């Protein structure tokens, strides 16, 4: 079975349409002021209809959101899934899921094999896991930095939930990443941009073509 892709951090109608036309299974909107891809919930809500019409799952990407922020995102976008990219504990993940009534994608940052250990404590409270590259200590945000980790760390691992591979993926390396990690799902953001936060429809198309061929 071929991998499915999530295009993350979209903010224009052109990017949304390229993702939908190219066969993306998930579309992510970023709600984090430090990100160049940050968008207001209402603006994301106006961009989402083409994705919903084609059955593409809409994902709200957050970092340690407050209850008020969760409420605003649900009201403005009504996402299918909420992605938690911060230091949320399993208890907090459960709270967000119950409060929002949405499935949760929990991101775990990876640099070595020990970073997969926490996955077991999150599996009971999430719909998906995501493994992203651990950011440098001086980074001002937890992802979207265009750096990859050693994909072979995932080789042969099994998880109880479907999982995404993220971090440093682009149209030229995603096929190798899928092969090395055995990833059922892949996530891309900066790898399909021509500048920080500027999604390139042609790169989105190329990425989705590469995933499909892989």
Short mmCIF file of C-alpha atoms in Angstrom, two decimals:
data_model
loop_
_atom_site.label_atom_id
_atom_site.label_comp_id
_atom_site.label_asym_id
_atom_site.label_seq_id
_atom_site.Cartn_x
_atom_site.Cartn_y
_atom_site.Cartn_z
CA UNK A 1 0.00 0.00 0.00
CA UNK A 2 1.40 3.39 -0.97
CA UNK A 3 2.08 6.11 1.59
CA UNK A 4 -0.27 9.03 2.06
CA UNK A 5 0.84 12.63 2.36
CA UNK A 6 0.06 15.71 4.44
CA UNK A 7 0.85 19.16 3.08
CA UNK A 8 1.35 21.36 6.13
CA UNK A 9 1.35 25.09 6.69
CA UNK A 10 -0.78 26.12 3.73
CA UNK A 11 -2.07 29.69 3.63
CA UNK A 12 -3.20 30.44 0.06
CA UNK A 13 -5.96 29.14 -2.22
CA UNK A 14 -3.32 28.12 -4.78
CA UNK A 15 -1.49 25.91 -2.27
CA UNK A 16 -4.73 24.33 -1.10
CA UNK A 17 -5.78 23.57 -4.68
CA UNK A 18 -2.39 22.08 -5.57
CA UNK A 19 -2.58 19.81 -2.53
CA UNK A 20 -6.14 18.71 -3.30
CA UNK A 21 -5.51 18.20 -7.02
CA UNK A 22 -2.29 16.30 -6.31
CA UNK A 23 -3.98 13.78 -4.05
CA UNK A 24 -2.94 14.88 -0.57
CA UNK A 25 -4.78 12.96 2.16
CA UNK A 26 -4.25 15.63 4.83
CA UNK A 27 -4.01 19.43 4.76
CA UNK A 28 -2.46 21.30 7.68
CA UNK A 29 -3.04 24.88 8.86
CA UNK A 30 -0.53 26.35 11.31
CA UNK A 31 -1.65 28.21 14.43
CA UNK A 32 1.60 29.39 16.01
CA UNK A 33 2.65 33.07 15.90
CA UNK A 34 6.39 32.31 15.67
CA UNK A 35 5.87 30.34 12.45
CA UNK A 36 6.02 32.07 9.04
CA UNK A 37 3.01 29.88 8.19
CA UNK A 38 0.79 31.21 11.00
CA UNK A 39 -2.82 31.86 10.00
CA UNK A 40 -6.00 32.95 11.79
CA UNK A 41 -8.62 30.23 12.39
CA UNK A 42 -11.27 32.12 10.41
CA UNK A 43 -8.90 32.57 7.44
CA UNK A 44 -8.09 28.86 7.50
CA UNK A 45 -11.81 28.13 7.63
CA UNK A 46 -12.29 30.09 4.40
CA UNK A 47 -9.52 28.12 2.66
CA UNK A 48 -10.60 24.65 3.75
CA UNK A 49 -13.77 23.93 1.68
CA UNK A 50 -11.98 22.56 -1.46
CA UNK A 51 -10.19 20.05 0.76
CA UNK A 52 -13.36 18.99 2.57
CA UNK A 53 -15.16 18.56 -0.76
CA UNK A 54 -12.57 15.95 -1.81
CA UNK A 55 -12.45 14.15 1.54
CA UNK A 56 -9.05 15.55 2.50
CA UNK A 57 -8.67 15.62 6.30
CA UNK A 58 -8.15 19.13 7.68
CA UNK A 59 -5.53 19.37 10.45
CA UNK A 60 -5.04 22.25 12.91
CA UNK A 61 -1.35 22.40 13.87
CA UNK A 62 -0.70 23.85 17.34
CA UNK A 63 2.06 24.16 19.93
CA UNK A 64 1.01 23.82 23.59
CA UNK A 65 -2.37 25.45 22.92
CA UNK A 66 -4.47 26.91 25.72
CA UNK A 67 -8.09 25.89 26.13
CA UNK A 68 -9.13 29.25 24.66
CA UNK A 69 -6.94 28.69 21.60
CA UNK A 70 -8.38 25.20 21.10
CA UNK A 71 -11.90 26.64 21.30
CA UNK A 72 -11.10 29.39 18.79
CA UNK A 73 -9.60 26.90 16.32
CA UNK A 74 -12.59 24.57 16.56
CA UNK A 75 -14.98 27.51 16.09
CA UNK A 76 -13.08 29.06 13.18
CA UNK A 77 -11.89 25.99 11.26
CA UNK A 78 -13.72 22.93 12.64
CA UNK A 79 -10.73 20.67 11.87
CA UNK A 80 -10.88 16.92 11.57
CA UNK A 81 -7.69 16.54 13.61
CA UNK A 82 -5.64 18.68 16.00
CA UNK A 83 -1.87 18.26 15.82
CA UNK A 84 0.01 18.92 19.06
CA UNK A 85 3.62 19.88 18.41
CA UNK A 86 4.69 21.08 21.85
CA UNK A 87 5.53 19.52 25.20
CA UNK A 88 1.99 18.30 25.86
CA UNK A 89 1.80 15.41 28.34
CA UNK A 90 -0.42 12.40 27.65
CA UNK A 91 -2.92 13.83 30.16
CA UNK A 92 -3.00 17.17 28.32
CA UNK A 93 -3.36 15.38 24.98
CA UNK A 94 -6.39 13.56 26.36
CA UNK A 95 -7.85 16.88 27.62
CA UNK A 96 -7.49 18.55 24.22
CA UNK A 97 -9.08 15.58 22.50
CA UNK A 98 -12.02 15.55 24.89
CA UNK A 99 -12.47 19.32 24.83
CA UNK A 100 -12.35 19.60 21.04
CA UNK A 101 -14.08 16.37 20.12
CA UNK A 102 -11.37 15.89 17.49
CA UNK A 103 -8.79 13.22 16.89
CA UNK A 104 -5.24 14.09 17.93
CA UNK A 105 -1.92 13.86 16.11
CA UNK A 106 0.91 13.98 18.66
CA UNK A 107 4.36 14.95 17.43
CA UNK A 108 7.46 13.45 19.04
CA UNK A 109 10.87 14.98 18.35
CA UNK A 110 13.57 12.48 17.37
CA UNK A 111 17.36 12.49 17.33
CA UNK A 112 18.14 8.96 18.55
CA UNK A 113 16.43 5.64 19.24
CA UNK A 114 15.47 6.52 22.82
CA UNK A 115 13.16 9.26 21.53
CA UNK A 116 10.64 6.64 20.39
CA UNK A 117 10.09 5.36 23.96
CA UNK A 118 7.40 7.95 24.89
CA UNK A 119 5.23 6.84 21.95
CA UNK A 120 3.68 4.04 24.02
CA UNK A 121 2.29 6.48 26.60
CA UNK A 122 0.62 8.60 23.90
CA UNK A 123 -0.85 5.80 21.78
CA UNK A 124 -3.97 5.33 23.97
CA UNK A 125 -4.97 9.01 23.60
CA UNK A 126 -4.18 9.81 19.94
CA UNK A 127 -5.37 8.92 16.48
CA UNK A 128 -1.92 9.37 14.90
CA UNK A 129 1.70 9.80 15.94
CA UNK A 130 4.22 11.95 14.08
CA UNK A 131 7.99 11.69 14.28
CA UNK A 132 9.81 14.93 13.46
CA UNK A 133 13.42 16.03 13.76
CA UNK A 134 14.41 17.29 17.21
CA UNK A 135 15.13 21.02 16.81
CA UNK A 136 18.36 22.68 17.96
CA UNK A 137 18.29 23.98 21.54
CA UNK A 138 18.24 27.60 20.31
CA UNK A 139 15.36 27.10 17.83
CA UNK A 140 12.34 29.38 18.29
CA UNK A 141 9.88 26.76 17.05
CA UNK A 142 9.62 22.97 17.27
CA UNK A 143 9.30 22.11 13.58
CA UNK A 144 9.20 23.35 10.02
CA UNK A 145 12.97 23.82 10.04
CA UNK A 146 13.81 21.65 7.04
CA UNK A 147 16.10 19.23 8.88
CA UNK A 148 15.91 15.43 8.71
CA UNK A 149 16.80 12.76 11.27
CA UNK A 150 18.18 9.27 10.58
CA UNK A 151 15.22 7.55 8.92
CA UNK A 152 16.70 4.10 9.49
CA UNK A 153 15.95 4.56 13.22
CA UNK A 154 12.34 3.69 12.30
CA UNK A 155 13.21 0.58 10.33
CA UNK A 156 11.26 -2.41 11.64
CA UNK A 157 9.48 -0.49 14.41
CA UNK A 158 5.79 -1.10 15.00
CA UNK A 159 3.32 1.26 16.61
CA UNK A 160 -0.31 0.86 17.62
CA UNK A 161 -1.34 4.00 15.76
CA UNK A 162 -0.74 5.14 12.17
CA UNK A 163 2.28 7.42 12.08
CA UNK A 164 3.71 10.24 10.02
CA UNK A 165 7.35 10.79 9.12
CA UNK A 166 8.27 14.48 9.10
CA UNK A 167 11.37 16.67 9.04
CA UNK A 168 13.42 17.69 6.04
CA UNK A 169 11.31 15.92 3.42
CA UNK A 170 11.11 17.28 -0.13
CA UNK A 171 10.22 16.03 -3.64
CA UNK A 172 13.73 14.64 -4.16
CA UNK A 173 14.18 12.60 -0.97
CA UNK A 174 10.69 11.51 0.06
CA UNK A 175 10.80 8.23 -1.86
CA UNK A 176 14.05 7.25 -0.09
CA UNK A 177 12.57 8.32 3.24
CA UNK A 178 9.50 6.12 2.75
CA UNK A 179 11.68 3.17 1.73
CA UNK A 180 14.12 3.52 4.65
CA UNK A 181 11.60 4.26 7.39
CA UNK A 182 8.68 2.21 6.10
CA UNK A 183 6.50 5.27 6.67
CA UNK A 184 2.77 4.87 5.99
CA UNK A 185 2.26 8.66 6.17
CA UNK A 186 4.56 11.59 5.35
CA UNK A 187 4.35 15.27 6.24
CA UNK A 188 5.98 18.18 4.40
CA UNK A 189 6.08 21.93 4.99
CA UNK A 190 9.29 23.84 4.22
CA UNK A 191 10.28 21.24 1.60
CA UNK A 192 7.61 22.54 -0.78
CA UNK A 193 8.32 26.27 -0.30
CA UNK A 194 10.19 28.83 -2.40
CA UNK A 195 10.74 30.95 0.71
CA UNK A 196 9.74 30.89 4.40
CA UNK A 197 6.02 30.28 4.49
CA UNK A 198 5.61 30.63 0.70
CA UNK A 199 4.22 27.36 -0.63
CA UNK A 200 5.06 26.61 -4.27
CA UNK A 201 2.20 24.79 -6.05
CA UNK A 202 4.66 23.16 -8.46
CA UNK A 203 6.72 21.75 -5.58
CA UNK A 204 3.54 20.50 -3.87
CA UNK A 205 2.61 18.69 -7.08
CA UNK A 206 6.11 17.25 -7.44
CA UNK A 207 6.13 16.05 -3.83
CA UNK A 208 2.77 14.31 -4.16
CA UNK A 209 3.85 12.73 -7.45
CA UNK A 210 6.98 11.37 -5.74
CA UNK A 211 4.95 9.95 -2.85
CA UNK A 212 2.56 8.25 -5.23
CA UNK A 213 5.44 6.69 -7.22
CA UNK A 214 7.13 5.51 -4.00
#
